[in-house]
GROMACS .gro file of C-alpha atoms in nm:
model
  190
    1MET     CA    1   3.378   3.708   2.798
    2THR     CA    2   3.404   3.329   2.834
    3SER     CA    3   3.724   3.180   2.705
    4PHE     CA    4   3.719   2.903   2.447
    5LYS     CA    5   3.896   2.674   2.697
    6THR     CA    6   3.618   2.732   2.954
    7MET     CA    7   3.350   2.659   2.692
    8LEU     CA    8   3.497   2.314   2.628
    9LYS     CA    9   3.448   2.198   2.989
   10PRO     CA   10   3.161   1.952   3.048
   11LEU     CA   11   2.839   2.086   3.200
   12THR     CA   12   2.608   1.946   3.463
   13GLN     CA   13   2.231   1.986   3.490
   14ASP     CA   14   2.294   2.277   3.730
   15ALA     CA   15   2.432   2.481   3.437
   16ILE     CA   16   2.094   2.478   3.260
   17GLY     CA   17   1.839   2.745   3.348
   18ARG     CA   18   1.587   2.628   3.610
   19GLU     CA   19   1.291   2.697   3.379
   20TYR     CA   20   1.433   2.441   3.134
   21ALA     CA   21   1.609   2.192   3.365
   22ASP     CA   22   1.288   2.045   3.504
   23ASP     CA   23   1.164   1.960   3.154
   24LEU     CA   24   1.482   1.787   3.034
   25SER     CA   25   1.454   1.425   2.924
   26VAL     CA   26   1.655   1.177   2.721
   27GLN     CA   27   1.507   1.006   2.416
   28ASP     CA   28   1.479   0.629   2.444
   29TYR     CA   29   1.732   0.474   2.204
   30SER     CA   30   1.700   0.119   2.336
   31LYS     CA   31   1.614  -0.163   2.101
   32LYS     CA   32   1.238  -0.192   2.073
   33PRO     CA   33   1.060  -0.524   2.122
   34VAL     CA   34   0.994  -0.728   1.810
   35ILE     CA   35   0.671  -0.918   1.760
   36ASP     CA   36   0.730  -1.293   1.737
   37GLY     CA   37   0.776  -1.389   1.372
   38VAL     CA   38   0.798  -1.034   1.232
   39GLN     CA   39   1.119  -0.974   1.038
   40ILE     CA   40   1.271  -0.657   0.900
   41ILE     CA   41   1.513  -0.782   0.638
   42PRO     CA   42   1.785  -0.546   0.511
   43LEU     CA   43   1.829  -0.546   0.136
   44ASN     CA   44   2.111  -0.410  -0.078
   45LEU     CA   45   2.066  -0.057  -0.209
   46PHE     CA   46   2.328   0.037  -0.464
   47VAL     CA   47   2.363   0.410  -0.524
   48ASP     CA   48   2.584   0.572  -0.785
   49ASP     CA   49   2.595   0.898  -0.975
   50GLY     CA   50   2.333   0.764  -1.216
   51GLY     CA   51   2.070   0.667  -0.958
   52ALA     CA   52   1.993   0.370  -0.736
   53LEU     CA   53   1.913   0.002  -0.761
   54ALA     CA   54   1.759  -0.224  -0.496
   55GLU     CA   55   1.724  -0.595  -0.539
   56ILE     CA   56   1.388  -0.670  -0.374
   57LEU     CA   57   1.350  -1.050  -0.385
   58ARG     CA   58   1.524  -1.360  -0.512
   59PHE     CA   59   1.349  -1.691  -0.563
   60ASP     CA   60   1.482  -2.045  -0.532
   61ASP     CA   61   1.428  -2.313  -0.797
   62ASN     CA   62   1.088  -2.397  -0.644
   63GLY     CA   63   0.963  -2.038  -0.661
   64ASN     CA   64   1.001  -1.974  -0.288
   65LEU     CA   65   1.168  -1.665  -0.149
   66GLN     CA   66   1.535  -1.716  -0.070
   67ILE     CA   67   1.508  -1.488   0.236
   68LEU     CA   68   1.200  -1.683   0.359
   69PRO     CA   69   1.227  -2.035   0.210
   70GLU     CA   70   0.877  -2.146   0.317
   71PHE     CA   71   0.713  -1.840   0.155
   72LYS     CA   72   0.582  -1.894  -0.198
   73VAL     CA   73   0.460  -1.575  -0.364
   74LYS     CA   74   0.110  -1.613  -0.509
   75GLN     CA   75   0.035  -1.246  -0.580
   76THR     CA   76   0.227  -0.919  -0.607
   77THR     CA   77   0.052  -0.585  -0.566
   78PHE     CA   78   0.152  -0.220  -0.607
   79SER     CA   79  -0.003   0.042  -0.381
   80GLN     CA   80   0.031   0.420  -0.372
   81MET     CA   81  -0.080   0.625  -0.074
   82VAL     CA   82  -0.146   0.995  -0.100
   83PRO     CA   83  -0.050   1.223   0.189
   84GLY     CA   84  -0.277   1.190   0.492
   85THR     CA   85  -0.387   0.833   0.416
   86ILE     CA   86  -0.410   0.572   0.692
   87LYS     CA   87  -0.481   0.210   0.599
   88ALA     CA   88  -0.521   0.014   0.919
   89PHE     CA   89  -0.571  -0.228   1.079
   90HIS     CA   90  -0.624  -0.565   0.920
   91LEU     CA   91  -0.501  -0.917   0.973
   92HIS     CA   92  -0.517  -1.251   0.799
   93TYR     CA   93  -0.589  -1.604   0.920
   94ASN     CA   94  -0.403  -1.776   0.635
   95GLN     CA   95  -0.206  -1.513   0.443
   96GLU     CA   96   0.136  -1.372   0.516
   97ASP     CA   97   0.276  -1.052   0.367
   98VAL     CA   98   0.616  -0.923   0.260
   99TRP     CA   99   0.617  -0.544   0.217
  100PHE     CA  100   0.866  -0.326   0.032
  101VAL     CA  101   0.844   0.054   0.047
  102MET     CA  102   1.041   0.238  -0.217
  103PRO     CA  103   1.367   0.357  -0.058
  104TYR     CA  104   1.304   0.724  -0.139
  105ASP     CA  105   0.946   0.721  -0.011
  106ARG     CA  106   0.847   0.673   0.350
  107MET     CA  107   0.561   0.501   0.526
  108LEU     CA  108   0.480   0.484   0.894
  109ILE     CA  109   0.417   0.118   0.979
  110GLY     CA  110   0.209  -0.005   1.272
  111LEU     CA  111   0.188  -0.366   1.387
  112PHE     CA  112   0.040  -0.540   1.688
  113ASP     CA  113   0.024  -0.904   1.783
  114ALA     CA  114  -0.341  -1.015   1.796
  115ARG     CA  115  -0.252  -1.386   1.840
  116GLU     CA  116  -0.372  -1.471   2.191
  117LYS     CA  117  -0.135  -1.764   2.239
  118SER     CA  118   0.172  -1.577   2.109
  119SER     CA  119   0.457  -1.493   2.347
  120THR     CA  120   0.431  -1.133   2.222
  121TYR     CA  121   0.050  -1.103   2.242
  122LYS     CA  122  -0.058  -0.735   2.241
  123LYS     CA  123   0.299  -0.611   2.171
  124THR     CA  124   0.318  -0.327   1.922
  125MET     CA  125   0.575  -0.207   1.672
  126ARG     CA  126   0.584   0.137   1.512
  127PHE     CA  127   0.856   0.232   1.264
  128VAL     CA  128   0.927   0.387   0.924
  129LEU     CA  129   0.999   0.188   0.609
  130GLY     CA  130   1.172   0.349   0.314
  131ALA     CA  131   1.342   0.672   0.420
  132GLY     CA  132   1.663   0.600   0.227
  133ARG     CA  133   1.680   0.229   0.317
  134ALA     CA  134   1.594  -0.086   0.124
  135GLN     CA  135   1.419  -0.332   0.355
  136ALA     CA  136   1.161  -0.607   0.327
  137LEU     CA  137   0.909  -0.653   0.608
  138TYR     CA  138   0.768  -1.000   0.675
  139ILE     CA  139   0.430  -0.999   0.855
  140PRO     CA  140   0.303  -1.336   0.979
  141ARG     CA  141  -0.066  -1.426   0.985
  142GLY     CA  142  -0.248  -1.299   1.294
  143VAL     CA  143  -0.031  -0.988   1.327
  144ALA     CA  144  -0.252  -0.684   1.273
  145HIS     CA  145  -0.088  -0.440   1.034
  146GLY     CA  146  -0.141  -0.096   0.894
  147LEU     CA  147   0.044   0.194   0.742
  148ALA     CA  148   0.012   0.567   0.709
  149ASN     CA  149   0.152   0.838   0.486
  150VAL     CA  150   0.183   1.130   0.728
  151TRP     CA  151   0.418   1.325   0.501
  152GLN     CA  152   0.364   1.564   0.208
  153GLN     CA  153   0.438   1.341  -0.092
  154PRO     CA  154   0.270   1.028  -0.229
  155ALA     CA  155   0.444   0.707  -0.120
  156ASN     CA  156   0.467   0.375  -0.303
  157MET     CA  157   0.499   0.016  -0.196
  158ILE     CA  158   0.500  -0.330  -0.345
  159TYR     CA  159   0.378  -0.620  -0.142
  160PHE     CA  160   0.397  -0.993  -0.192
  161VAL     CA  161   0.149  -1.241  -0.045
  162ASN     CA  162   0.137  -1.618  -0.030
  163GLN     CA  163  -0.235  -1.633  -0.111
  164CYS     CA  164  -0.431  -1.485  -0.401
  165PHE     CA  165  -0.698  -1.235  -0.302
  166ASP     CA  166  -1.051  -1.373  -0.334
  167ALA     CA  167  -1.320  -1.102  -0.326
  168ASN     CA  168  -1.586  -1.368  -0.261
  169ASN     CA  169  -1.405  -1.506   0.042
  170PRO     CA  170  -1.148  -1.246   0.153
  171ASP     CA  171  -0.895  -1.341   0.420
  172GLU     CA  172  -0.889  -0.980   0.533
  173HIS     CA  173  -1.027  -0.908   0.877
  174ARG     CA  174  -1.041  -0.542   0.975
  175LEU     CA  175  -1.005  -0.360   1.304
  176PRO     CA  176  -1.059   0.015   1.356
  177TRP     CA  177  -0.773   0.238   1.237
  178ASP     CA  178  -0.746   0.386   1.588
  179THR     CA  179  -0.731   0.053   1.776
  180LEU     CA  180  -0.399   0.168   1.927
  181GLY     CA  181  -0.524   0.527   1.968
  182ALA     CA  182  -0.557   0.802   1.709
  183ASP     CA  183  -0.223   0.949   1.823
  184PHE     CA  184  -0.045   0.626   1.720
  185TRP     CA  185  -0.049   0.758   1.361
  186GLU     CA  186   0.074   1.110   1.437
  187ILE     CA  187   0.428   1.232   1.389
  188ARG     CA  188   0.581   1.239   1.736
  189LYS     CA  189   0.701   1.580   1.838
  190GLY     CA  190   1.022   1.639   2.028
   0.00000   0.00000   0.00000
């Protein structure tokens, strides 16, 4: 029987069975690249025994966002996505978006820089919004964006744009949902 003292000694890869050792890897925890202009802005989430409160946006005296002073909200929209829904990809020539996913919902977000002259052209970002955090996501024009609900519950978001939607002349240019590969929207195993 192995003593407790022996169990506390560090191991090396040689201590792992050969049939497993060759498959060992380490998850990448390094900071991921950020697309030029994209911002993930932490917000306050106050939780107490009666529930939770998140302050989404504050406006200055001119009606611009305090967190993005040049951004003037022209329209606010609520969206709910049922499980299995993917809404991707689209981009705007003139409009910018600020997204807020309810802290107790979760959405898989996908972005890629379609701006040819950008220093981050073709860079991608993939992350989860919500999931117990209060964050705002700023998406500049020309950055293709999409989201997916790959979980089992409906998920809700509110988004703010600096241009009113015009069905007769929409500034909404679509790319195929699988532009980055169909597996981009799958939950990663491991």
